[in-house]
Tab-separated table of C-alpha atoms in Angstrom:
chain	number	residue	atom	x	y	z
A	8	MET	CA	158.755	-155.514	71.392
A	9	PRO	CA	158.481	-154.751	75.167
A	10	PHE	CA	157.289	-151.248	76.022
A	11	LEU	CA	160.274	-150.773	78.314
A	12	SER	CA	162.626	-151.291	75.372
A	13	ALA	CA	160.824	-148.605	73.355
A	14	LEU	CA	161.158	-146.193	76.279
A	15	MET	CA	164.848	-147.027	76.601
A	16	ALA	CA	165.343	-146.354	72.898
A	17	LEU	CA	163.662	-142.947	73.251
A	18	GLY	CA	165.826	-142.062	76.250
A	19	LEU	CA	169.059	-143.133	74.566
A	20	ALA	CA	168.147	-141.206	71.428
A	21	MET	CA	167.545	-137.997	73.400
A	22	VAL	CA	170.704	-138.342	75.510
A	23	GLY	CA	172.797	-139.025	72.410
A	24	GLY	CA	171.295	-136.050	70.581
A	25	LEU	CA	171.922	-133.684	73.494
A	26	ALA	CA	175.517	-134.857	73.934
A	27	LEU	CA	176.420	-134.430	70.268
A	28	SER	CA	174.697	-131.036	70.058
A	29	ARG	CA	177.187	-129.739	72.642
A	30	LEU	CA	180.061	-130.987	70.509
A	31	MET	CA	178.553	-129.331	67.424
A	32	LYS	CA	178.405	-126.035	69.303
A	33	LEU	CA	182.153	-126.226	69.931
A	34	LEU	CA	182.726	-126.991	66.238
A	35	HIS	CA	180.304	-124.220	65.098
A	36	LEU	CA	178.161	-126.729	63.219
A	37	PRO	CA	174.339	-127.000	63.112
A	38	ASN	CA	172.650	-129.048	65.837
A	39	VAL	CA	170.972	-131.233	63.226
A	40	THR	CA	174.394	-132.532	62.146
A	41	GLY	CA	175.060	-133.591	65.730
A	42	TYR	CA	171.710	-135.337	65.962
A	43	LEU	CA	172.425	-137.336	62.819
A	44	PHE	CA	175.880	-138.338	64.038
A	45	ALA	CA	174.378	-139.328	67.400
A	46	GLY	CA	171.991	-141.640	65.560
A	47	LEU	CA	174.875	-143.167	63.622
A	48	LEU	CA	176.848	-143.768	66.828
A	49	ILE	CA	174.072	-145.428	68.819
A	50	GLY	CA	172.307	-147.038	65.852
A	51	PRO	CA	172.495	-150.591	64.493
A	52	TYR	CA	174.974	-150.011	61.627
A	53	LEU	CA	178.123	-148.067	62.564
A	54	LEU	CA	179.356	-149.823	65.736
A	55	PRO	CA	178.621	-153.351	64.411
A	56	LEU	CA	180.559	-152.414	61.265
A	57	ILE	CA	183.588	-151.539	63.414
A	58	PHE	CA	183.373	-153.962	66.335
A	59	GLY	CA	181.247	-156.818	64.988
A	60	ASP	CA	177.619	-157.955	65.218
A	61	GLY	CA	175.623	-157.248	68.330
A	62	VAL	CA	177.592	-154.154	69.378
A	63	CYS	CA	175.033	-151.327	69.332
A	64	LEU	CA	172.769	-149.411	71.682
A	65	LEU	CA	169.737	-149.237	69.394
A	66	THR	CA	168.777	-152.324	67.431
A	67	ASN	CA	167.019	-152.155	64.091
A	68	ASP	CA	163.828	-153.371	65.783
A	69	SER	CA	164.094	-150.541	68.329
A	70	VAL	CA	164.400	-147.961	65.583
A	71	GLN	CA	161.503	-149.420	63.598
A	72	SER	CA	159.282	-149.504	66.685
A	73	LEU	CA	159.624	-145.718	66.928
A	74	ALA	CA	158.494	-145.090	63.339
A	75	PRO	CA	155.310	-143.270	64.530
A	76	VAL	CA	157.543	-140.702	66.276
A	77	THR	CA	159.352	-139.897	63.025
A	78	ASP	CA	156.064	-139.797	61.081
A	79	VAL	CA	154.533	-137.273	63.493
A	80	ALA	CA	157.747	-135.222	63.569
A	81	LEU	CA	157.749	-135.006	59.776
A	82	GLY	CA	154.107	-133.913	59.963
A	83	PHE	CA	155.015	-131.067	62.336
A	84	ILE	CA	157.890	-130.024	60.090
A	85	ALA	CA	155.452	-129.736	57.178
A	86	PHE	CA	152.916	-127.970	59.438
A	87	SER	CA	155.571	-125.416	60.451
A	88	ILE	CA	156.469	-124.723	56.822
A	89	GLY	CA	152.782	-124.349	55.958
A	90	GLY	CA	152.471	-121.812	58.748
A	91	GLU	CA	154.883	-119.583	56.826
A	92	PHE	CA	152.513	-119.449	53.841
A	93	LYS	CA	150.674	-116.250	54.630
A	94	LEU	CA	148.672	-115.233	51.554
A	95	LEU	CA	150.055	-111.703	51.549
A	96	TYR	CA	153.569	-113.153	51.755
A	97	ILE	CA	152.907	-115.556	48.853
A	98	LYS	CA	151.421	-112.725	46.767
A	99	LYS	CA	154.528	-110.680	47.435
A	100	LEU	CA	156.771	-113.509	46.208
A	101	GLY	CA	154.262	-114.281	43.451
A	102	VAL	CA	155.327	-116.054	40.295
A	103	ARG	CA	158.978	-116.132	41.410
A	104	ILE	CA	158.441	-119.163	43.651
A	105	ILE	CA	156.633	-121.131	40.949
A	106	VAL	CA	159.287	-120.300	38.336
A	107	ILE	CA	162.209	-121.176	40.617
A	108	THR	CA	160.586	-124.411	41.821
A	109	LEU	CA	159.705	-125.667	38.337
A	110	VAL	CA	163.019	-124.677	36.740
A	111	GLN	CA	165.238	-126.174	39.465
A	112	ALA	CA	163.167	-129.392	39.600
A	113	ALA	CA	163.185	-129.841	35.810
A	114	THR	CA	166.894	-129.019	35.562
A	115	THR	CA	167.771	-131.524	38.285
A	116	VAL	CA	165.720	-134.289	36.644
A	117	LEU	CA	167.305	-133.629	33.229
A	118	PHE	CA	170.841	-133.473	34.656
A	119	VAL	CA	170.461	-136.808	36.434
A	120	ILE	CA	168.700	-138.590	33.569
A	121	GLY	CA	171.239	-137.287	31.035
A	122	ALA	CA	174.239	-138.266	33.172
A	123	LEU	CA	172.938	-141.776	33.938
A	124	LEU	CA	172.052	-142.487	30.308
A	125	LEU	CA	175.748	-142.054	29.481
A	126	ILE	CA	176.699	-144.976	31.768
A	127	PRO	CA	176.727	-148.227	29.752
A	128	ASN	CA	174.633	-151.196	30.842
A	129	GLU	CA	174.038	-154.672	29.435
A	130	SER	CA	170.333	-153.904	29.157
A	131	ASP	CA	168.973	-150.694	27.635
A	132	THR	CA	165.692	-151.280	29.475
A	133	VAL	CA	167.449	-151.322	32.855
A	134	ARG	CA	169.621	-148.314	31.950
A	135	ILE	CA	166.667	-146.167	30.817
A	136	SER	CA	164.426	-147.278	33.715
A	137	MET	CA	167.090	-146.463	36.314
A	138	ALA	CA	167.764	-143.085	34.703
A	139	LEU	CA	164.057	-142.192	34.742
A	140	LEU	CA	163.503	-143.302	38.338
A	141	LEU	CA	166.640	-141.738	39.813
A	142	GLY	CA	166.039	-138.563	37.824
A	143	ALA	CA	162.560	-138.250	39.311
A	144	ILE	CA	163.723	-139.064	42.853
A	145	ALA	CA	166.451	-136.428	42.513
A	146	ALA	CA	163.819	-133.678	42.387
A	147	ALA	CA	162.734	-134.308	45.993
A	148	THR	CA	164.177	-132.091	48.725
A	149	ALA	CA	164.096	-132.689	52.494
A	150	PRO	CA	162.458	-129.784	54.346
A	151	ALA	CA	163.353	-131.008	57.830
A	152	ALA	CA	167.080	-130.261	57.948
A	153	THR	CA	166.601	-126.939	56.170
A	154	LEU	CA	163.903	-125.767	58.600
A	155	MET	CA	166.024	-126.757	61.609
A	156	VAL	CA	169.020	-124.737	60.401
A	157	VAL	CA	166.826	-121.714	59.632
A	158	ARG	CA	165.254	-121.885	63.088
A	159	GLN	CA	168.461	-122.500	65.000
A	160	TYR	CA	170.298	-119.532	63.508
A	161	ARG	CA	167.183	-117.312	63.099
A	162	ALA	CA	168.044	-116.788	59.447
A	163	LYS	CA	166.168	-113.984	57.748
A	164	GLY	CA	166.420	-112.463	54.274
A	165	PRO	CA	165.617	-113.027	50.587
A	166	VAL	CA	167.230	-116.496	50.407
A	167	THR	CA	165.374	-117.738	53.497
A	168	ASP	CA	162.093	-116.178	52.340
A	169	THR	CA	162.440	-117.958	48.991
A	170	LEU	CA	163.820	-121.206	50.381
A	171	LEU	CA	160.923	-122.337	52.588
A	172	PRO	CA	158.122	-122.114	49.983
A	173	VAL	CA	160.374	-123.597	47.275
A	174	VAL	CA	161.176	-126.606	49.493
A	175	ALA	CA	157.479	-127.082	50.220
A	176	PHE	CA	156.303	-126.790	46.591
A	177	ASP	CA	159.237	-128.924	45.495
A	178	ASP	CA	157.723	-132.022	47.079
A	179	ALA	CA	154.445	-131.570	45.187
A	180	VAL	CA	156.344	-131.171	41.907
A	181	GLY	CA	158.605	-134.092	42.784
A	182	LEU	CA	155.666	-136.391	43.516
A	183	MET	CA	154.111	-135.601	40.133
A	184	ILE	CA	157.374	-136.139	38.230
A	185	PHE	CA	158.067	-139.385	40.096
A	186	SER	CA	154.599	-140.777	39.410
A	187	ILE	CA	155.025	-140.149	35.671
A	188	CYS	CA	158.549	-141.628	35.519
A	189	PHE	CA	157.477	-144.550	37.734
A	190	SER	CA	154.720	-145.445	35.273
A	191	LEU	CA	157.104	-145.148	32.320
A	192	ALA	CA	159.729	-147.366	34.016
A	193	LYS	CA	157.139	-150.018	34.936
A	194	SER	CA	155.874	-150.102	31.370
A	195	LEU	CA	159.413	-150.423	29.989
A	196	CYS	CA	160.264	-153.316	32.319
A	197	SER	CA	156.982	-155.164	31.821
A	198	GLY	CA	156.462	-154.356	28.144
A	199	ALA	CA	152.951	-153.035	28.913
A	200	ALA	CA	151.362	-150.030	27.242
A	201	ILE	CA	151.653	-146.647	28.962
A	202	THR	CA	148.257	-145.277	30.054
A	203	VAL	CA	147.283	-141.663	30.757
A	204	SER	CA	145.532	-142.762	33.955
A	205	GLU	CA	148.658	-144.285	35.473
A	206	ALA	CA	151.044	-141.585	34.253
A	207	LEU	CA	149.040	-138.413	34.937
A	208	LEU	CA	145.607	-138.831	36.513
A	209	LYS	CA	146.636	-141.001	39.480
A	210	PRO	CA	149.449	-138.711	40.740
A	211	LEU	CA	147.289	-135.620	40.159
A	212	LEU	CA	144.480	-137.200	42.202
A	213	GLU	CA	146.920	-137.949	45.038
A	214	ILE	CA	148.059	-134.322	45.160
A	215	VAL	CA	144.494	-132.932	44.975
A	216	LEU	CA	143.259	-135.286	47.735
A	217	SER	CA	146.252	-134.440	49.949
A	218	ILE	CA	145.612	-130.710	49.578
A	219	GLY	CA	141.849	-131.165	50.054
A	220	ILE	CA	142.112	-133.196	53.264
A	221	GLY	CA	144.750	-130.821	54.612
A	222	ALA	CA	142.522	-127.827	53.870
A	223	ALA	CA	139.549	-129.489	55.590
A	224	LEU	CA	141.583	-130.244	58.709
A	225	GLY	CA	143.033	-126.720	58.685
A	226	ALA	CA	139.536	-125.208	58.502
A	227	LEU	CA	138.332	-127.507	61.307
A	228	LEU	CA	141.339	-126.534	63.441
A	229	THR	CA	140.556	-122.842	62.890
A	230	LEU	CA	136.913	-123.375	63.859
A	231	CYS	CA	137.797	-125.301	67.023
A	232	MET	CA	140.142	-122.519	68.149
A	233	ARG	CA	137.054	-120.350	68.808
A	234	PHE	CA	135.998	-122.656	71.641
A	235	PHE	CA	139.386	-122.954	73.366
A	236	ARG	CA	141.238	-119.941	74.745
A	237	SER	CA	144.105	-121.293	76.850
A	238	LYS	CA	147.530	-121.864	75.290
A	239	ALA	CA	147.570	-125.445	76.572
A	240	ASN	CA	144.272	-126.378	74.935
A	241	ARG	CA	145.204	-124.670	71.669
A	242	LEU	CA	148.489	-126.550	71.630
A	243	CYS	CA	146.576	-129.799	72.124
A	244	LEU	CA	144.321	-128.898	69.193
A	245	MET	CA	147.298	-128.318	66.883
A	246	ILE	CA	148.925	-131.580	67.935
A	247	ALA	CA	145.657	-133.435	67.325
A	248	ALA	CA	145.262	-131.847	63.877
A	249	VAL	CA	148.769	-132.857	62.779
A	250	ILE	CA	148.433	-136.409	64.129
A	251	LEU	CA	145.091	-136.776	62.326
A	252	GLY	CA	146.698	-135.426	59.154
A	253	VAL	CA	149.464	-138.048	59.335
A	254	ALA	CA	146.907	-140.775	60.126
A	255	PHE	CA	144.663	-139.898	57.161
A	256	SER	CA	147.749	-139.807	54.912
A	257	GLU	CA	148.743	-143.334	55.913
A	258	LEU	CA	145.166	-144.602	55.691
A	259	LEU	CA	144.583	-143.212	52.176
A	260	ASN	CA	148.166	-143.558	50.913
A	261	LEU	CA	148.578	-139.798	50.467
A	262	SER	CA	151.471	-137.394	51.057
A	263	SER	CA	151.651	-136.481	54.762
A	264	LEU	CA	153.925	-133.575	53.817
A	265	LEU	CA	151.285	-131.989	51.591
A	266	VAL	CA	148.433	-132.727	54.019
A	267	CYS	CA	150.167	-131.232	57.075
A	268	MET	CA	151.609	-128.332	55.100
A	269	MET	CA	148.081	-127.434	53.979
A	270	ILE	CA	146.766	-127.629	57.562
A	271	GLY	CA	149.362	-125.065	58.620
A	272	ALA	CA	148.843	-122.867	55.562
A	273	LEU	CA	145.060	-122.650	55.896
A	274	PHE	CA	145.243	-122.046	59.647
A	275	ALA	CA	147.851	-119.293	59.183
A	276	ASN	CA	145.605	-117.465	56.716
A	277	LEU	CA	142.279	-117.856	58.538
A	278	ARG	CA	143.439	-116.587	61.949
A	279	ASN	CA	144.745	-113.075	62.505
A	280	ASP	CA	146.562	-114.278	65.630
A	281	ALA	CA	147.990	-117.378	63.905
A	282	ILE	CA	151.636	-116.372	64.384
A	283	GLU	CA	151.174	-115.983	68.137
A	284	ILE	CA	149.371	-119.338	68.396
A	285	LEU	CA	151.906	-121.158	66.193
A	286	GLU	CA	154.731	-119.946	68.420
A	287	GLY	CA	153.318	-122.294	71.056
A	288	THR	CA	154.320	-125.305	68.985
A	289	GLU	CA	157.936	-124.104	68.876
A	290	GLN	CA	158.187	-124.719	72.624
A	291	TRP	CA	156.944	-128.291	72.226
A	292	THR	CA	158.559	-129.492	69.003
A	293	PRO	CA	162.362	-129.190	69.679
A	294	PRO	CA	162.613	-132.585	71.470
A	295	LEU	CA	160.386	-134.162	68.797
A	296	PHE	CA	162.573	-132.804	66.001
A	297	MET	CA	165.711	-133.943	67.822
A	298	LEU	CA	164.306	-137.483	68.074
A	299	PHE	CA	163.408	-137.364	64.384
A	300	PHE	CA	166.979	-136.621	63.330
A	301	VAL	CA	168.622	-139.006	65.794
A	302	LEU	CA	166.377	-141.831	64.572
A	303	SER	CA	167.004	-140.784	60.960
A	304	GLY	CA	170.738	-141.037	61.634
A	305	ALA	CA	170.254	-144.468	63.170
A	306	GLU	CA	168.565	-145.638	59.958
A	307	LEU	CA	171.494	-144.622	57.719
A	308	ASP	CA	172.765	-148.038	56.662
A	309	LEU	CA	176.515	-147.870	56.021
A	310	THR	CA	176.591	-151.442	54.726
A	311	ILE	CA	175.081	-150.345	51.397
A	312	LEU	CA	178.122	-148.257	50.453
A	313	PRO	CA	180.007	-151.049	48.599
A	314	ALA	CA	176.931	-151.701	46.425
A	315	VAL	CA	176.634	-148.123	45.186
A	316	GLY	CA	179.387	-148.015	42.567
A	317	VAL	CA	179.831	-145.449	39.800
A	318	ILE	CA	176.093	-144.865	39.349
A	319	GLY	CA	175.765	-143.630	42.947
A	320	VAL	CA	178.629	-141.173	42.584
A	321	VAL	CA	177.266	-139.893	39.254
A	322	TYR	CA	173.789	-139.491	40.783
A	323	LEU	CA	175.228	-137.497	43.686
A	324	ALA	CA	177.229	-135.182	41.420
A	325	ALA	CA	174.512	-134.715	38.795
A	326	ARG	CA	171.801	-133.961	41.361
A	327	SER	CA	174.009	-131.428	43.172
A	328	LEU	CA	174.831	-129.631	39.922
A	329	GLY	CA	171.200	-129.765	38.805
A	330	LYS	CA	169.920	-128.239	42.044
A	331	TYR	CA	172.498	-125.452	42.015
A	332	PHE	CA	172.294	-124.436	38.366
A	333	GLY	CA	168.522	-125.016	38.233
A	334	ALA	CA	167.955	-122.694	41.181
A	335	PHE	CA	170.387	-120.181	39.667
A	336	ALA	CA	168.554	-120.242	36.327
A	337	GLY	CA	165.121	-120.038	37.958
A	338	ALA	CA	166.178	-117.112	40.135
A	339	ALA	CA	167.702	-115.343	37.130
A	340	LEU	CA	164.551	-115.860	35.022
A	341	SER	CA	162.365	-114.523	37.840
A	342	LYS	CA	164.732	-111.584	38.401
A	343	SER	CA	165.383	-112.496	42.031
A	344	GLU	CA	168.077	-110.926	44.191
A	345	ARG	CA	171.725	-111.750	43.521
A	346	THR	CA	172.035	-113.614	46.843
A	347	VAL	CA	169.095	-115.842	45.861
A	348	ARG	CA	170.732	-116.676	42.526
A	349	ASN	CA	174.093	-117.457	44.132
A	350	PHE	CA	173.099	-119.363	47.275
A	351	LEU	CA	169.598	-120.853	46.984
A	352	GLY	CA	170.750	-123.975	45.115
A	353	ILE	CA	173.170	-124.938	47.905
A	354	THR	CA	170.369	-124.912	50.485
A	355	LEU	CA	168.254	-127.306	48.363
A	356	LEU	CA	170.680	-130.243	48.575
A	357	PRO	CA	169.338	-132.138	51.663
A	358	GLN	CA	167.343	-135.233	50.723
A	359	ALA	CA	165.720	-137.794	53.004
A	360	GLY	CA	162.199	-139.005	53.803
A	361	VAL	CA	160.343	-138.298	50.556
A	362	ALA	CA	163.173	-139.712	48.429
A	363	ILE	CA	163.381	-142.851	50.591
A	364	GLY	CA	159.605	-143.255	50.296
A	365	MET	CA	159.893	-143.085	46.512
A	366	ALA	CA	162.698	-145.651	46.566
A	367	GLN	CA	160.562	-147.976	48.703
A	368	SER	CA	157.764	-147.706	46.129
A	369	VAL	CA	160.276	-148.932	43.548
A	370	ALA	CA	161.476	-151.718	45.853
A	371	VAL	CA	158.035	-153.293	46.314
A	372	ASN	CA	157.057	-153.155	42.633
A	373	PRO	CA	157.223	-156.677	41.108
A	374	GLU	CA	158.045	-155.542	37.540
A	375	LEU	CA	160.974	-153.388	38.621
A	376	HIS	CA	162.183	-156.035	41.066
A	377	ALA	CA	162.113	-158.722	38.391
A	378	ALA	CA	164.117	-156.473	36.047
A	379	GLY	CA	166.858	-156.046	38.687
A	380	VAL	CA	166.258	-152.313	39.036
A	381	SER	CA	164.817	-151.996	42.556
A	382	SER	CA	167.797	-153.111	44.662
A	383	GLN	CA	170.172	-150.704	42.903
A	384	ILE	CA	167.725	-147.791	43.237
A	385	VAL	CA	167.329	-148.348	46.998
A	386	ALA	CA	171.086	-148.618	47.559
A	387	ILE	CA	171.830	-145.429	45.604
A	388	VAL	CA	169.089	-143.385	47.293
A	389	LEU	CA	170.200	-144.529	50.763
A	390	PHE	CA	173.791	-143.637	49.888
A	391	ALA	CA	172.713	-140.181	48.704
A	392	THR	CA	170.631	-139.701	51.855
A	393	LEU	CA	173.635	-140.553	54.009
A	394	VAL	CA	175.799	-137.968	52.248
A	395	TYR	CA	173.201	-135.225	51.894
A	396	GLU	CA	171.833	-135.475	55.434
A	397	LEU	CA	175.311	-135.252	56.975
A	398	VAL	CA	176.707	-132.569	54.664
A	399	GLY	CA	173.523	-130.695	53.676
A	400	PRO	CA	172.862	-128.842	56.974
A	401	VAL	CA	176.469	-127.632	57.116
A	402	LEU	CA	176.277	-126.351	53.531
A	403	THR	CA	172.936	-124.677	54.282
A	404	LYS	CA	174.496	-122.809	57.198
A	405	ILE	CA	177.500	-121.790	55.080
A	406	ALA	CA	175.223	-120.553	52.259
A	407	LEU	CA	172.948	-118.539	54.567
A	408	THR	CA	175.977	-117.059	56.333
A	409	ALA	CA	177.561	-116.068	53.007
A	410	ALA	CA	174.243	-114.503	51.977
A	411	GLY	CA	174.339	-112.404	55.145
A	412	GLU	CA	171.099	-113.889	56.522
A	413	ILE	CA	172.427	-115.381	59.766
A	414	PRO	CA	172.889	-112.557	62.279
A	415	LYS	CA	176.037	-112.538	64.384
A	416	SER	CA	173.954	-112.824	67.543
A	417	SER	CA	172.670	-116.223	66.336
A	418	LYS	CA	175.951	-118.073	66.665
A	419	SER	CA	174.553	-119.678	69.794
A	420	SER	CA	173.439	-123.224	69.028
A	421	LYS	CA	170.039	-122.800	70.678
A	422	PRO	CA	167.018	-121.027	69.248
A	423	LYS	CA	164.904	-118.715	71.384
A	424	ALA	CA	162.172	-121.257	71.900
A	425	SER	CA	164.522	-123.763	73.490
A	426	LYS	CA	165.518	-121.347	76.249
A	427	THR	CA	162.132	-121.301	77.898
């Protein structure tokens, strides 16, 4: 693809995101919702669906050519969340975070598996395999939209303090659950024996390697900061660390979310001035995050909607109920504040990159493809992503407002960092 076309795609994505963010301000909706709608409007699926083939500003090739932008943006989102993991802060929250994360993830998986097993199918193998895979995918939560809403409205309080670490740990738990269910589904469809290595050791190794590489890069970043004093050079170091984290993740087939989250977490705990240094990234990342969401919106394929059927609707409902009641139960067990019990589950609904990555793993597996499972899984996950990414940020804002964690002075659509 010509370089000029890639530049044009970037420019159109930014202009579309800016234009829709102004409309969202008038409607009192989060900016991220506007970015996603902008992607839908200029992307390769909505306008062709209405006006016919060829009518779009961004082609599918244009969107795919900018995949490195979205990968790096997701890395910075994870890095920002990791930067919130101060050891003293984690000790203060303690066992609560672990209890809430495990209970809400397990509840969501059980809700989805139980609901899908009730739907009849000609093949029990297909029915059980789909229930296992969709149940595992349901555990994943998208940190990007949540972080953007928290930043935009400067949310602060018990729900926000619990939300960010739960979202981060949720992906580690989700990856483990998915790896186990993936192995079980493959064995069911192929008739092969289930091995401990495939079901437990392989996913555990992936998580350990992701955390280890992230910790090494975080320690290296901290060391390098001693030799660079200017804000510009320190910003360059952080950008380099995140890009290297994403690159190592792709090279070794690891989780870029866990790697980059660990870079941020280790850096935040090894430097006393980490908060001041990390604030520098907030002045650089807003356009990157905007591009991430506009391009994510452009990838939401509306043509899959007719293929979703009853299973897609059941998945959507069961996952939503599982997240809400799981978070409620986990917060109650850990004796968290009433606002955490009542509103945390609503903020955990967004689902995107990690879930789509899991669905793609299903799509390329020959056993699951031969059994007729993969195409349905991909369609349902894309449908859920479309719904959750458009509705999730709005519900997150509503929940944080109801919890009293969005100050009245934050009704402006721009965060502090974007004013400089």
